[in-house]
Tab-separated table of C-alpha atoms in Angstrom:
chain	number	residue	atom	x	y	z
A	1	MET	CA	0.943	31.515	85.690
A	2	ASN	CA	-1.960	29.496	87.110
A	3	ARG	CA	-2.951	32.422	89.299
A	4	ILE	CA	-3.065	34.771	86.301
A	5	PHE	CA	-5.127	32.269	84.291
A	6	GLU	CA	-7.528	31.745	87.207
A	7	LYS	CA	-7.945	35.496	87.671
A	8	LEU	CA	-8.534	36.009	83.929
A	9	THR	CA	-11.134	33.249	83.629
A	10	ARG	CA	-12.898	34.381	86.796
A	11	HIS	CA	-13.067	37.937	85.407
A	12	LEU	CA	-14.368	36.736	82.033
A	13	ALA	CA	-16.960	34.496	83.726
A	14	LYS	CA	-18.311	37.610	85.440
A	15	ASN	CA	-18.144	39.588	82.174
A	16	PRO	CA	-18.765	37.077	79.352
A	17	ARG	CA	-19.498	39.852	76.852
A	18	ARG	CA	-15.777	40.678	76.930
A	19	LEU	CA	-14.930	37.163	75.839
A	20	PHE	CA	-17.065	37.659	72.733
A	21	LEU	CA	-15.342	40.983	72.099
A	22	ILE	CA	-11.925	39.318	72.351
A	23	ASP	CA	-13.054	36.520	70.030
A	24	SER	CA	-14.521	38.982	67.535
A	25	VAL	CA	-11.386	41.128	67.433
A	26	GLY	CA	-9.232	38.020	67.035
A	27	ALA	CA	-11.365	36.742	64.168
A	28	LEU	CA	-11.235	40.187	62.546
A	29	LEU	CA	-7.439	40.197	62.824
A	30	THR	CA	-7.311	36.722	61.286
A	31	ALA	CA	-9.598	37.784	58.430
A	32	VAL	CA	-7.529	40.913	57.725
A	33	LEU	CA	-4.278	38.953	57.760
A	34	LEU	CA	-5.670	36.241	55.491
A	35	CYS	CA	-7.344	38.540	52.975
A	36	GLY	CA	-5.289	41.691	53.200
A	37	VAL	CA	-1.802	40.337	53.723
A	38	LEU	CA	-1.368	36.648	52.886
A	39	SER	CA	-3.696	36.731	49.903
A	40	ASN	CA	-1.667	39.579	48.388
A	41	LEU	CA	1.544	37.670	49.060
A	42	SER	CA	0.246	34.483	47.406
A	43	PRO	CA	3.028	34.453	44.771
A	44	TYR	CA	5.555	34.220	47.633
A	45	ILE	CA	3.776	31.741	49.874
A	46	GLY	CA	2.637	28.216	49.200
A	47	MET	CA	-0.898	28.181	50.581
A	48	PRO	CA	-3.272	28.410	47.597
A	49	LYS	CA	-5.338	31.559	47.287
A	50	THR	CA	-8.598	29.560	47.262
A	51	THR	CA	-7.666	28.038	50.614
A	52	LEU	CA	-6.817	31.471	52.015
A	53	ASN	CA	-10.173	32.787	50.772
A	54	LEU	CA	-12.041	29.901	52.417
A	55	LEU	CA	-10.265	30.478	55.737
A	56	PHE	CA	-10.942	34.219	55.396
A	57	SER	CA	-14.676	33.565	54.876
A	58	ILE	CA	-14.856	31.388	57.959
A	59	ALA	CA	-12.960	33.928	60.082
A	60	ALA	CA	-15.272	36.710	58.869
A	61	CYS	CA	-18.331	34.651	59.869
A	62	PHE	CA	-16.823	34.044	63.322
A	63	CYS	CA	-16.150	37.764	63.654
A	64	PHE	CA	-19.780	38.613	62.916
A	65	TYR	CA	-21.084	35.863	65.219
A	66	SER	CA	-18.974	36.989	68.164
A	67	ALA	CA	-19.726	40.654	67.504
A	68	ALA	CA	-23.467	39.895	67.412
A	69	CYS	CA	-23.189	37.975	70.692
A	70	PHE	CA	-21.227	40.861	72.219
A	71	LEU	CA	-23.816	43.416	71.104
A	72	PHE	CA	-27.120	41.588	71.507
A	73	LEU	CA	-26.823	38.555	73.789
A	74	LYS	CA	-28.419	38.941	77.233
A	75	ALA	CA	-28.574	35.370	78.558
A	76	LYS	CA	-27.407	31.776	77.988
A	77	TRP	CA	-23.786	32.929	77.762
A	78	ALA	CA	-22.327	29.456	78.284
A	79	LEU	CA	-24.225	27.950	75.339
A	80	TYR	CA	-23.068	30.612	72.892
A	81	ILE	CA	-19.505	30.515	74.227
A	82	ARG	CA	-19.447	26.755	73.697
A	83	LEU	CA	-20.769	27.191	70.156
A	84	ILE	CA	-17.939	29.537	69.200
A	85	SER	CA	-15.469	27.253	71.015
A	86	PHE	CA	-16.585	24.303	68.925
A	87	ALA	CA	-16.420	26.427	65.769
A	88	ASN	CA	-12.896	27.543	66.682
A	89	LEU	CA	-11.895	23.927	67.213
A	90	LEU	CA	-13.201	22.991	63.756
A	91	TYR	CA	-11.345	25.972	62.247
A	92	CYS	CA	-8.098	24.765	63.846
A	93	ALA	CA	-8.677	21.222	62.571
A	94	LEU	CA	-9.365	22.552	59.072
A	95	THR	CA	-6.244	24.704	59.163
A	96	ILE	CA	-4.092	21.756	60.231
A	97	ALA	CA	-5.679	19.605	57.515
A	98	PHE	CA	-4.764	22.259	54.942
A	99	LEU	CA	-1.199	22.298	56.278
A	100	PHE	CA	-0.970	18.539	55.659
A	101	ILE	CA	-2.677	18.718	52.253
A	102	HIS	CA	-0.454	21.518	50.945
A	103	TYR	CA	2.693	20.686	52.933
A	104	ASN	CA	4.916	20.226	49.856
A	105	LYS	CA	4.045	23.734	48.603
A	106	LEU	CA	4.302	25.592	51.910
A	107	THR	CA	7.068	27.971	52.902
A	108	ILE	CA	8.429	28.504	56.390
A	109	LEU	CA	6.314	31.700	56.515
A	110	ASP	CA	3.158	29.653	55.926
A	111	LEU	CA	4.045	27.143	58.609
A	112	MET	CA	5.001	29.813	61.141
A	113	TYR	CA	1.849	31.854	60.549
A	114	PHE	CA	-0.652	28.994	60.583
A	115	LEU	CA	0.923	27.153	63.517
A	116	ALA	CA	1.072	30.378	65.563
A	117	GLU	CA	-2.532	31.190	64.666
A	118	THR	CA	-3.660	27.684	65.607
A	119	ALA	CA	-1.807	27.862	68.939
A	120	ILE	CA	-3.404	31.222	69.790
A	121	ILE	CA	-6.879	29.979	68.847
A	122	CYS	CA	-6.378	26.815	70.928
A	123	LEU	CA	-5.423	28.961	73.927
A	124	LEU	CA	-8.555	31.056	73.381
A	125	LEU	CA	-10.576	27.863	73.003
A	126	TYR	CA	-9.292	26.594	76.355
A	127	ILE	CA	-10.160	29.914	77.996
A	128	GLU	CA	-13.639	29.871	76.447
A	129	LEU	CA	-14.370	26.363	77.680
A	130	THR	CA	-13.065	27.180	81.158
A	131	VAL	CA	-15.196	30.334	81.321
A	132	SER	CA	-18.329	28.549	80.100
A	133	GLY	CA	-17.753	25.886	82.763
A	134	LYS	CA	-17.456	28.539	85.448
A	135	ILE	CA	-20.652	30.200	84.232
A	136	LEU	CA	-22.529	26.886	84.367
A	137	ASN	CA	-21.166	26.077	87.838
A	138	LYS	CA	-22.536	29.367	89.208
A	139	ARG	CA	-26.079	28.148	88.686
């Protein structure tokens, strides 16, 4: 597993644009799931619709940020990767805070979705920080 992770991060350090593409697609998927699926299922899930809309708005902003970096960024990859990493970390913290705030209303579907999403984002966050470190160490 370590060998696969090392190979992946080495590849992404050589091609940091791809990391922004992965982040953008992930944020788009999150936004679609929050707005298109969970928001429409709000009578059956416990997370309030206003909370879902807030998380959707944040995910949409992250999608645009990462897409803009993918399309237009030419230098200072590590800085912009670290910015989206920090933003992803704050998103995870906010999501976990909402899980605690609304815990009594949540269904098992809510918990499964938001914990899985947070775990995936944390994995991406770890990859992003590792890649930005490798980019900085090349200099």
